[in-house]
Amino acid sequence: MPVDDLRTPRPLDGLVLLDAQSRSARAAISQAKLRPALNPAYLLPRPRLHALMDASVAAPLTLVVAHAGSGKTSLLRSWVAESSAPIAWLSLDEHDRDPAQLWRGVLAALESIAPGCSTAAATQLQRPGELLDAVGALLDDLESRQDDPRVLIVDDLHLVDDVEAVAASVALFVQHLPPWLHVVIASRRSPRLPLHRLRARGQLGEVHFPELRFSFDEATAMLARIAPDLPPEDVAEVAARAGGWAASIQLAAIAARSAQAQGRRYVPSRDHEQNYLEGYVWHEVLDHERDDVVDVLLATSVVEHIDAGLAQVLAERDDAAGLLALAEDRGLFVSRTEHAGFEMHALVREVLLAVLEERAPERLTQLHGWAAGWYEAHQQTPTALEHLLRADRPREALHLLATQVAALYDGGHASTILQVIRSLPASVASDGIEAMVEFAWCHLLVDRRRFVELVHGLQRVTAGSTDVDPVWAARLDLLGSIAATLQGDWADGATLAHTCLRTLGDAWWLDPLGQFSWNMVARDIALSERWDDDGTEAHQVVRALGLVPERSSALTGSVAMAEALAGRPVDALRLVAAARQASEHSNMTISRTEALTAAALAHRELGDTAVALPLLVDLAASRVEPAPHCELLAMIELTYAHLGAGRQGAAEAEFGHAAELVDTEMPGQGARSWLGRAGVTLSLAVGDVDGARGWSSQVDDPFWTGAVQARIHLATHDVGSAVDALKSAEPRCPRHEVVAGLLHFRARDELQPADEHLERAVEAAVRHGLVQTVADEGRDVVDAVERLAWTVPPVWLDRLRRAVPTTESVGAPAQMVEELTERELEVLRILPSRLPLREIADELFISINTLKFHLKVVYRKLGCSSRAEAAAVARSMTSLHRAAQPPSTLRR
């Protein structure tokens, strides 16, 4: 029937048809996609094509490429049915345009022929930005297997390979296949693969339309099977004009049956190929079908997979599913899928869409809008966004994306976010503060630089304006808080978050952006190393976020990181387990990243370097857009780790990466203070005191400013100034207390018999599990701790001994200014040991007072002011080392 006669759609009363059947559309990987459907009984066997396929799959990759309706899928189905080799099947659809979704399907298919191959790749696939790493992990697993020849078939690649990430990942996969795996790809066009290179290497088998084309004899035989009553002369004409195109032959046969059913003679069409197809679908196949059936087919042609509930919405009929079933029974290119859904043949769908677009564009737009509403109601946001854009409703698409961007990102749909952003007209993104805020928010998780630019632009536009609605002003403050934190200024971020909270008042937890405010406050507390479970700040944050369970769950990762930074590694690891469980359940990428950072910091603090270093390396190399603080922390911690292990070059390289990140993206004071502390440590390690002073100027922190100044003074033997500097250092966490105590100890008179600072520091370190913090202060501190061995747990002391750095930051080595006596050489020889002074005296069979006298003389002759400096000289003087050592020293 003519489209112009189609009834005018009624307004939609509401998306109320959310029945249980429609929930089936949510399945991530439908089992129907993992197996070929059955070919119809009338399909003509074509042995020559089966032989061609057998020969083609001798190559690692086989392409079956031809235009729509050429019989590609039918060939593969029949070949699979007769093949004896293990074969995996994957049919692609529009949802697979998301690279993560595509590879989930590939993994599911491969599991049928290589069980267990997806384990490593599936884990990496959940992490944003690691698509190619996941493909690499899959290839590694497949390469490790020694299986008999097996085949993976991927059908309809043309639906997805125009997505850059899809094309790149598929290219990587097919170029590195293991010898036992052969891949067959079916597509309407040549895929974006390095085909010339593969052909030159003899790694490509190909089947194209000339091979798939039906010969005259095959076409007539096919027509005889579908329409056995068609006169021979008509069979010959259809076969001749079909040009070997399978769809054309099949459509002609169906049209012939339709004519026969009406008692009229069938006359083959002579139109151009496209008009021929459209004419047969519309005028011959559907012309004499029931109006209600045709109308349902038109209405549902806007979607690829037709859920029964969705069909009711689009067709505005309660019996839509029944009419689709009738269409299937009448052979109208509709087939039933699992879970009471339907699919329409792609050629017929394309024809119906073209007809709607040409003759009823208003209805086509309306149908896309209704489809978008249904998909949104069923939490299928990517598809909803696609239909909103096709319905020419970009402002609504922006709003939906803004409300669902976190869920999309955490679900592995980062590419979908970027695609929608690129599709939005510039006029929509700048249409008032509401649109501008939503547009900026959509960038946060996928492009932090662009997010910061947009927020700064918004701040400039609204600066001094009194016309901005208070709620949107508060949301802008929240965006400013996030931008400040991303740039390394978490203190300013917390200030803006508090401003947002004051503006929103008691309703902050009801605002979709305001809910994030307390998380930003918590992140400042964590990164500023002042988190205390018993403190007022922590109580306030935890109590407030108790109103928003999702944001409270996200807090766990931040608190784990806070505990690690504050010097409570055991508590941090306990929270890491909880954060991982929460983030995996809710797919909270930021919380998971912060938990991994906490785990890395805590394990290194406890001396578990073998566990910590791989985590740090991964974190430093991963660009998680909304969590640059984790990336920077990992780089700085790796700098300390390399330095402690004597890998000066590696430390400098990692520090260079950290400095670049701070200079280009995180110029805020918080990040610069972190970098400055690392710069001081690195400079002192090579005796560059002036460099250390330069880096110390970047440290602006109530505790660390005084602490780094004290380190520099100690390196230059200015003990008095070190003590003065420490007076301004205000500890606010266990790590600060331990560092302050150890620095006070290093600034002591070396000959004091006891030091309460050391005892308090060690007691705090043991209580909180701090090992690396103590070891990083150098060998002289560890030697002093040995004197307290009887007061500390053996397990902790053993970890400390193993964590001692191989180099230390003591400034330039002292030079001997006067020759030592034999007794003084004996004293000097034992100084690098960890023996306390009394045991050294016992080794030399002298009193403690005599030892102290010798030490004063040794320090004066060496120009040293501490045991650490004298020990460093002793290690550098090889003439001091003798073959024999005192027995007790050997036992130590």
mmCIF file with all atom_site columns, C-alpha atoms in Angstrom, residues 690-817:
data_model
loop_
_atom_site.group_PDB
_atom_site.id
_atom_site.type_symbol
_atom_site.label_atom_id
_atom_site.label_alt_id
_atom_site.label_comp_id
_atom_site.label_asym_id
_atom_site.label_entity_id
_atom_site.label_seq_id
_atom_site.pdbx_PDB_ins_code
_atom_site.Cartn_x
_atom_site.Cartn_y
_atom_site.Cartn_z
_atom_site.occupancy
_atom_site.B_iso_or_equiv
_atom_site.pdbx_formal_charge
_atom_site.auth_seq_id
_atom_site.auth_comp_id
_atom_site.auth_asym_id
_atom_site.auth_atom_id
_atom_site.pdbx_PDB_model_num
ATOM 1   C CA . ASP A 1 690 ? 71.587 23.612 45.637 1.00 0.00 ? 690 ASP A CA 1
ATOM 2   C CA . GLY A 1 691 ? 69.185 21.557 43.547 1.00 0.00 ? 691 GLY A CA 1
ATOM 3   C CA . ALA A 1 692 ? 67.512 20.344 46.726 1.00 0.00 ? 692 ALA A CA 1
ATOM 4   C CA . ARG A 1 693 ? 67.080 23.919 47.903 1.00 0.00 ? 693 ARG A CA 1
ATOM 5   C CA . GLY A 1 694 ? 65.465 24.786 44.583 1.00 0.00 ? 694 GLY A CA 1
ATOM 6   C CA . TRP A 1 695 ? 62.985 21.950 44.813 1.00 0.00 ? 695 TRP A CA 1
ATOM 7   C CA . SER A 1 696 ? 62.229 22.747 48.472 1.00 0.00 ? 696 SER A CA 1
ATOM 8   C CA . SER A 1 697 ? 60.860 26.126 47.395 1.00 0.00 ? 697 SER A CA 1
ATOM 9   C CA . GLN A 1 698 ? 57.962 24.289 45.728 1.00 0.00 ? 698 GLN A CA 1
ATOM 10  C CA . VAL A 1 699 ? 56.965 22.513 48.943 1.00 0.00 ? 699 VAL A CA 1
ATOM 11  C CA . ASP A 1 700 ? 54.176 24.415 50.662 1.00 0.00 ? 700 ASP A CA 1
ATOM 12  C CA . ASP A 1 701 ? 52.862 22.218 53.451 1.00 0.00 ? 701 ASP A CA 1
ATOM 13  C CA . PRO A 1 702 ? 52.535 22.703 57.240 1.00 0.00 ? 702 PRO A CA 1
ATOM 14  C CA . PHE A 1 703 ? 54.641 19.606 57.865 1.00 0.00 ? 703 PHE A CA 1
ATOM 15  C CA . TRP A 1 704 ? 56.719 18.835 54.796 1.00 0.00 ? 704 TRP A CA 1
ATOM 16  C CA . THR A 1 705 ? 58.095 22.343 54.346 1.00 0.00 ? 705 THR A CA 1
ATOM 17  C CA . GLY A 1 706 ? 59.937 22.074 57.661 1.00 0.00 ? 706 GLY A CA 1
ATOM 18  C CA . ALA A 1 707 ? 60.814 18.413 57.097 1.00 0.00 ? 707 ALA A CA 1
ATOM 19  C CA . VAL A 1 708 ? 62.531 18.940 53.724 1.00 0.00 ? 708 VAL A CA 1
ATOM 20  C CA . GLN A 1 709 ? 64.374 21.972 55.064 1.00 0.00 ? 709 GLN A CA 1
ATOM 21  C CA . ALA A 1 710 ? 65.632 19.815 57.942 1.00 0.00 ? 710 ALA A CA 1
ATOM 22  C CA . ARG A 1 711 ? 66.847 17.173 55.484 1.00 0.00 ? 711 ARG A CA 1
ATOM 23  C CA . ILE A 1 712 ? 68.819 19.771 53.558 1.00 0.00 ? 712 ILE A CA 1
ATOM 24  C CA . HIS A 1 713 ? 70.383 21.151 56.736 1.00 0.00 ? 713 HIS A CA 1
ATOM 25  C CA . LEU A 1 714 ? 71.343 17.645 57.852 1.00 0.00 ? 714 LEU A CA 1
ATOM 26  C CA . ALA A 1 715 ? 72.964 17.009 54.485 1.00 0.00 ? 715 ALA A CA 1
ATOM 27  C CA . THR A 1 716 ? 75.121 20.115 55.026 1.00 0.00 ? 716 THR A CA 1
ATOM 28  C CA . HIS A 1 717 ? 75.830 19.142 58.685 1.00 0.00 ? 717 HIS A CA 1
ATOM 29  C CA . ASP A 1 718 ? 73.931 22.168 59.990 1.00 0.00 ? 718 ASP A CA 1
ATOM 30  C CA . VAL A 1 719 ? 72.299 20.359 62.887 1.00 0.00 ? 719 VAL A CA 1
ATOM 31  C CA . GLY A 1 720 ? 71.123 23.498 64.656 1.00 0.00 ? 720 GLY A CA 1
ATOM 32  C CA . SER A 1 721 ? 69.247 24.773 61.623 1.00 0.00 ? 721 SER A CA 1
ATOM 33  C CA . ALA A 1 722 ? 67.735 21.308 61.128 1.00 0.00 ? 722 ALA A CA 1
ATOM 34  C CA . VAL A 1 723 ? 66.340 21.392 64.648 1.00 0.00 ? 723 VAL A CA 1
ATOM 35  C CA . ASP A 1 724 ? 64.950 24.892 64.080 1.00 0.00 ? 724 ASP A CA 1
ATOM 36  C CA . ALA A 1 725 ? 63.315 23.791 60.833 1.00 0.00 ? 725 ALA A CA 1
ATOM 37  C CA . LEU A 1 726 ? 61.646 20.872 62.569 1.00 0.00 ? 726 LEU A CA 1
ATOM 38  C CA . LYS A 1 727 ? 60.040 23.245 65.062 1.00 0.00 ? 727 LYS A CA 1
ATOM 39  C CA . SER A 1 728 ? 57.794 24.523 62.277 1.00 0.00 ? 728 SER A CA 1
ATOM 40  C CA . ALA A 1 729 ? 56.833 21.021 61.058 1.00 0.00 ? 729 ALA A CA 1
ATOM 41  C CA . GLU A 1 730 ? 53.336 20.200 62.294 1.00 0.00 ? 730 GLU A CA 1
ATOM 42  C CA . PRO A 1 731 ? 52.625 16.435 62.125 1.00 0.00 ? 731 PRO A CA 1
ATOM 43  C CA . ARG A 1 732 ? 49.030 15.518 61.272 1.00 0.00 ? 732 ARG A CA 1
ATOM 44  C CA . CYS A 1 733 ? 49.258 11.752 60.730 1.00 0.00 ? 733 CYS A CA 1
ATOM 45  C CA . PRO A 1 734 ? 51.327 8.748  61.889 1.00 0.00 ? 734 PRO A CA 1
ATOM 46  C CA . ARG A 1 735 ? 53.751 9.020  58.965 1.00 0.00 ? 735 ARG A CA 1
ATOM 47  C CA . HIS A 1 736 ? 54.526 12.626 59.885 1.00 0.00 ? 736 HIS A CA 1
ATOM 48  C CA . GLU A 1 737 ? 55.105 11.672 63.521 1.00 0.00 ? 737 GLU A CA 1
ATOM 49  C CA . VAL A 1 738 ? 57.561 8.949  62.558 1.00 0.00 ? 738 VAL A CA 1
ATOM 50  C CA . VAL A 1 739 ? 59.430 11.129 60.051 1.00 0.00 ? 739 VAL A CA 1
ATOM 51  C CA . ALA A 1 740 ? 59.635 14.005 62.538 1.00 0.00 ? 740 ALA A CA 1
ATOM 52  C CA . GLY A 1 741 ? 60.968 11.711 65.263 1.00 0.00 ? 741 GLY A CA 1
ATOM 53  C CA . LEU A 1 742 ? 63.603 10.197 62.991 1.00 0.00 ? 742 LEU A CA 1
ATOM 54  C CA . LEU A 1 743 ? 64.732 13.606 61.741 1.00 0.00 ? 743 LEU A CA 1
ATOM 55  C CA . HIS A 1 744 ? 65.024 14.799 65.342 1.00 0.00 ? 744 HIS A CA 1
ATOM 56  C CA . PHE A 1 745 ? 67.110 11.705 66.047 1.00 0.00 ? 745 PHE A CA 1
ATOM 57  C CA . ARG A 1 746 ? 69.371 12.387 63.078 1.00 0.00 ? 746 ARG A CA 1
ATOM 58  C CA . ALA A 1 747 ? 69.878 15.905 64.392 1.00 0.00 ? 747 ALA A CA 1
ATOM 59  C CA . ARG A 1 748 ? 70.954 14.671 67.832 1.00 0.00 ? 748 ARG A CA 1
ATOM 60  C CA . ASP A 1 749 ? 74.398 14.645 69.442 1.00 0.00 ? 749 ASP A CA 1
ATOM 61  C CA . GLU A 1 750 ? 75.767 11.319 68.162 1.00 0.00 ? 750 GLU A CA 1
ATOM 62  C CA . LEU A 1 751 ? 77.248 10.425 71.542 1.00 0.00 ? 751 LEU A CA 1
ATOM 63  C CA . GLN A 1 752 ? 74.011 10.646 73.500 1.00 0.00 ? 752 GLN A CA 1
ATOM 64  C CA . PRO A 1 753 ? 73.447 7.252  75.181 1.00 0.00 ? 753 PRO A CA 1
ATOM 65  C CA . ALA A 1 754 ? 69.724 7.253  74.364 1.00 0.00 ? 754 ALA A CA 1
ATOM 66  C CA . ASP A 1 755 ? 67.284 9.267  72.334 1.00 0.00 ? 755 ASP A CA 1
ATOM 67  C CA . GLU A 1 756 ? 63.641 9.555  73.196 1.00 0.00 ? 756 GLU A CA 1
ATOM 68  C CA . HIS A 1 757 ? 62.825 10.780 69.690 1.00 0.00 ? 757 HIS A CA 1
ATOM 69  C CA . LEU A 1 758 ? 64.042 7.519  68.159 1.00 0.00 ? 758 LEU A CA 1
ATOM 70  C CA . GLU A 1 759 ? 62.173 5.426  70.696 1.00 0.00 ? 759 GLU A CA 1
ATOM 71  C CA . ARG A 1 760 ? 58.901 7.270  70.112 1.00 0.00 ? 760 ARG A CA 1
ATOM 72  C CA . ALA A 1 761 ? 59.335 7.125  66.348 1.00 0.00 ? 761 ALA A CA 1
ATOM 73  C CA . VAL A 1 762 ? 60.042 3.407  66.345 1.00 0.00 ? 762 VAL A CA 1
ATOM 74  C CA . GLU A 1 763 ? 57.139 2.720  68.680 1.00 0.00 ? 763 GLU A CA 1
ATOM 75  C CA . ALA A 1 764 ? 54.790 4.622  66.328 1.00 0.00 ? 764 ALA A CA 1
ATOM 76  C CA . ALA A 1 765 ? 56.249 2.900  63.263 1.00 0.00 ? 765 ALA A CA 1
ATOM 77  C CA . VAL A 1 766 ? 55.736 -0.531 64.781 1.00 0.00 ? 766 VAL A CA 1
ATOM 78  C CA . ARG A 1 767 ? 52.207 0.329  65.907 1.00 0.00 ? 767 ARG A CA 1
ATOM 79  C CA . HIS A 1 768 ? 51.128 1.422  62.430 1.00 0.00 ? 768 HIS A CA 1
ATOM 80  C CA . GLY A 1 769 ? 53.244 -0.976 60.362 1.00 0.00 ? 769 GLY A CA 1
ATOM 81  C CA . LEU A 1 770 ? 55.561 1.664  58.881 1.00 0.00 ? 770 LEU A CA 1
ATOM 82  C CA . VAL A 1 771 ? 58.681 0.013  57.503 1.00 0.00 ? 771 VAL A CA 1
ATOM 83  C CA . GLN A 1 772 ? 59.763 1.812  54.349 1.00 0.00 ? 772 GLN A CA 1
ATOM 84  C CA . THR A 1 773 ? 59.372 5.217  55.987 1.00 0.00 ? 773 THR A CA 1
ATOM 85  C CA . VAL A 1 774 ? 61.984 4.221  58.578 1.00 0.00 ? 774 VAL A CA 1
ATOM 86  C CA . ALA A 1 775 ? 64.270 2.528  56.047 1.00 0.00 ? 775 ALA A CA 1
ATOM 87  C CA . ASP A 1 776 ? 64.235 5.571  53.758 1.00 0.00 ? 776 ASP A CA 1
ATOM 88  C CA . GLU A 1 777 ? 65.902 7.650  56.479 1.00 0.00 ? 777 GLU A CA 1
ATOM 89  C CA . GLY A 1 778 ? 69.136 5.788  55.852 1.00 0.00 ? 778 GLY A CA 1
ATOM 90  C CA . ARG A 1 779 ? 71.464 3.188  57.302 1.00 0.00 ? 779 ARG A CA 1
ATOM 91  C CA . ASP A 1 780 ? 72.465 5.211  60.338 1.00 0.00 ? 780 ASP A CA 1
ATOM 92  C CA . VAL A 1 781 ? 68.830 5.287  61.456 1.00 0.00 ? 781 VAL A CA 1
ATOM 93  C CA . VAL A 1 782 ? 68.428 1.566  60.854 1.00 0.00 ? 782 VAL A CA 1
ATOM 94  C CA . ASP A 1 783 ? 71.664 0.913  62.739 1.00 0.00 ? 783 ASP A CA 1
ATOM 95  C CA . ALA A 1 784 ? 70.274 2.891  65.651 1.00 0.00 ? 784 ALA A CA 1
ATOM 96  C CA . VAL A 1 785 ? 67.024 0.943  65.539 1.00 0.00 ? 785 VAL A CA 1
ATOM 97  C CA . GLU A 1 786 ? 69.040 -2.233 65.942 1.00 0.00 ? 786 GLU A CA 1
ATOM 98  C CA . ARG A 1 787 ? 69.842 -1.060 69.473 1.00 0.00 ? 787 ARG A CA 1
ATOM 99  C CA . LEU A 1 788 ? 66.141 -1.273 70.196 1.00 0.00 ? 788 LEU A CA 1
ATOM 100 C CA . ALA A 1 789 ? 65.808 -4.752 68.710 1.00 0.00 ? 789 ALA A CA 1
ATOM 101 C CA . TRP A 1 790 ? 64.706 -6.260 71.999 1.00 0.00 ? 790 TRP A CA 1
ATOM 102 C CA . THR A 1 791 ? 61.755 -3.841 72.183 1.00 0.00 ? 791 THR A CA 1
ATOM 103 C CA . VAL A 1 792 ? 60.298 -4.374 68.674 1.00 0.00 ? 792 VAL A CA 1
ATOM 104 C CA . PRO A 1 793 ? 58.605 -7.387 67.038 1.00 0.00 ? 793 PRO A CA 1
ATOM 105 C CA . PRO A 1 794 ? 61.088 -9.589 65.135 1.00 0.00 ? 794 PRO A CA 1
ATOM 106 C CA . VAL A 1 795 ? 58.849 -9.674 62.058 1.00 0.00 ? 795 VAL A CA 1
ATOM 107 C CA . TRP A 1 796 ? 58.829 -5.871 61.794 1.00 0.00 ? 796 TRP A CA 1
ATOM 108 C CA . LEU A 1 797 ? 62.585 -5.681 62.362 1.00 0.00 ? 797 LEU A CA 1
ATOM 109 C CA . ASP A 1 798 ? 63.196 -8.304 59.674 1.00 0.00 ? 798 ASP A CA 1
ATOM 110 C CA . ARG A 1 799 ? 61.099 -6.311 57.192 1.00 0.00 ? 799 ARG A CA 1
ATOM 111 C CA . LEU A 1 800 ? 63.072 -3.202 58.091 1.00 0.00 ? 800 LEU A CA 1
ATOM 112 C CA . ARG A 1 801 ? 66.417 -4.890 57.494 1.00 0.00 ? 801 ARG A CA 1
ATOM 113 C CA . ARG A 1 802 ? 65.279 -6.058 54.061 1.00 0.00 ? 802 ARG A CA 1
ATOM 114 C CA . ALA A 1 803 ? 63.952 -2.612 53.171 1.00 0.00 ? 803 ALA A CA 1
ATOM 115 C CA . VAL A 1 804 ? 67.200 -0.711 53.849 1.00 0.00 ? 804 VAL A CA 1
ATOM 116 C CA . PRO A 1 805 ? 68.084 1.356  50.748 1.00 0.00 ? 805 PRO A CA 1
ATOM 117 C CA . THR A 1 806 ? 71.312 0.609  48.954 1.00 0.00 ? 806 THR A CA 1
ATOM 118 C CA . THR A 1 807 ? 72.166 4.306  48.676 1.00 0.00 ? 807 THR A CA 1
ATOM 119 C CA . GLU A 1 808 ? 71.571 7.137  51.076 1.00 0.00 ? 808 GLU A CA 1
ATOM 120 C CA . SER A 1 809 ? 71.181 10.861 50.944 1.00 0.00 ? 809 SER A CA 1
ATOM 121 C CA . VAL A 1 810 ? 73.922 12.254 53.135 1.00 0.00 ? 810 VAL A CA 1
ATOM 122 C CA . GLY A 1 811 ? 75.333 14.902 50.861 1.00 0.00 ? 811 GLY A CA 1
ATOM 123 C CA . ALA A 1 812 ? 78.925 14.932 49.671 1.00 0.00 ? 812 ALA A CA 1
ATOM 124 C CA . PRO A 1 813 ? 81.200 12.330 51.318 1.00 0.00 ? 813 PRO A CA 1
ATOM 125 C CA . ALA A 1 814 ? 83.603 13.622 53.936 1.00 0.00 ? 814 ALA A CA 1
ATOM 126 C CA . GLN A 1 815 ? 87.308 13.564 53.172 1.00 0.00 ? 815 GLN A CA 1
ATOM 127 C CA . MET A 1 816 ? 90.020 12.417 55.617 1.00 0.00 ? 816 MET A CA 1
ATOM 128 C CA . VAL A 1 817 ? 91.947 15.486 56.853 1.00 0.00 ? 817 VAL A CA 1
#
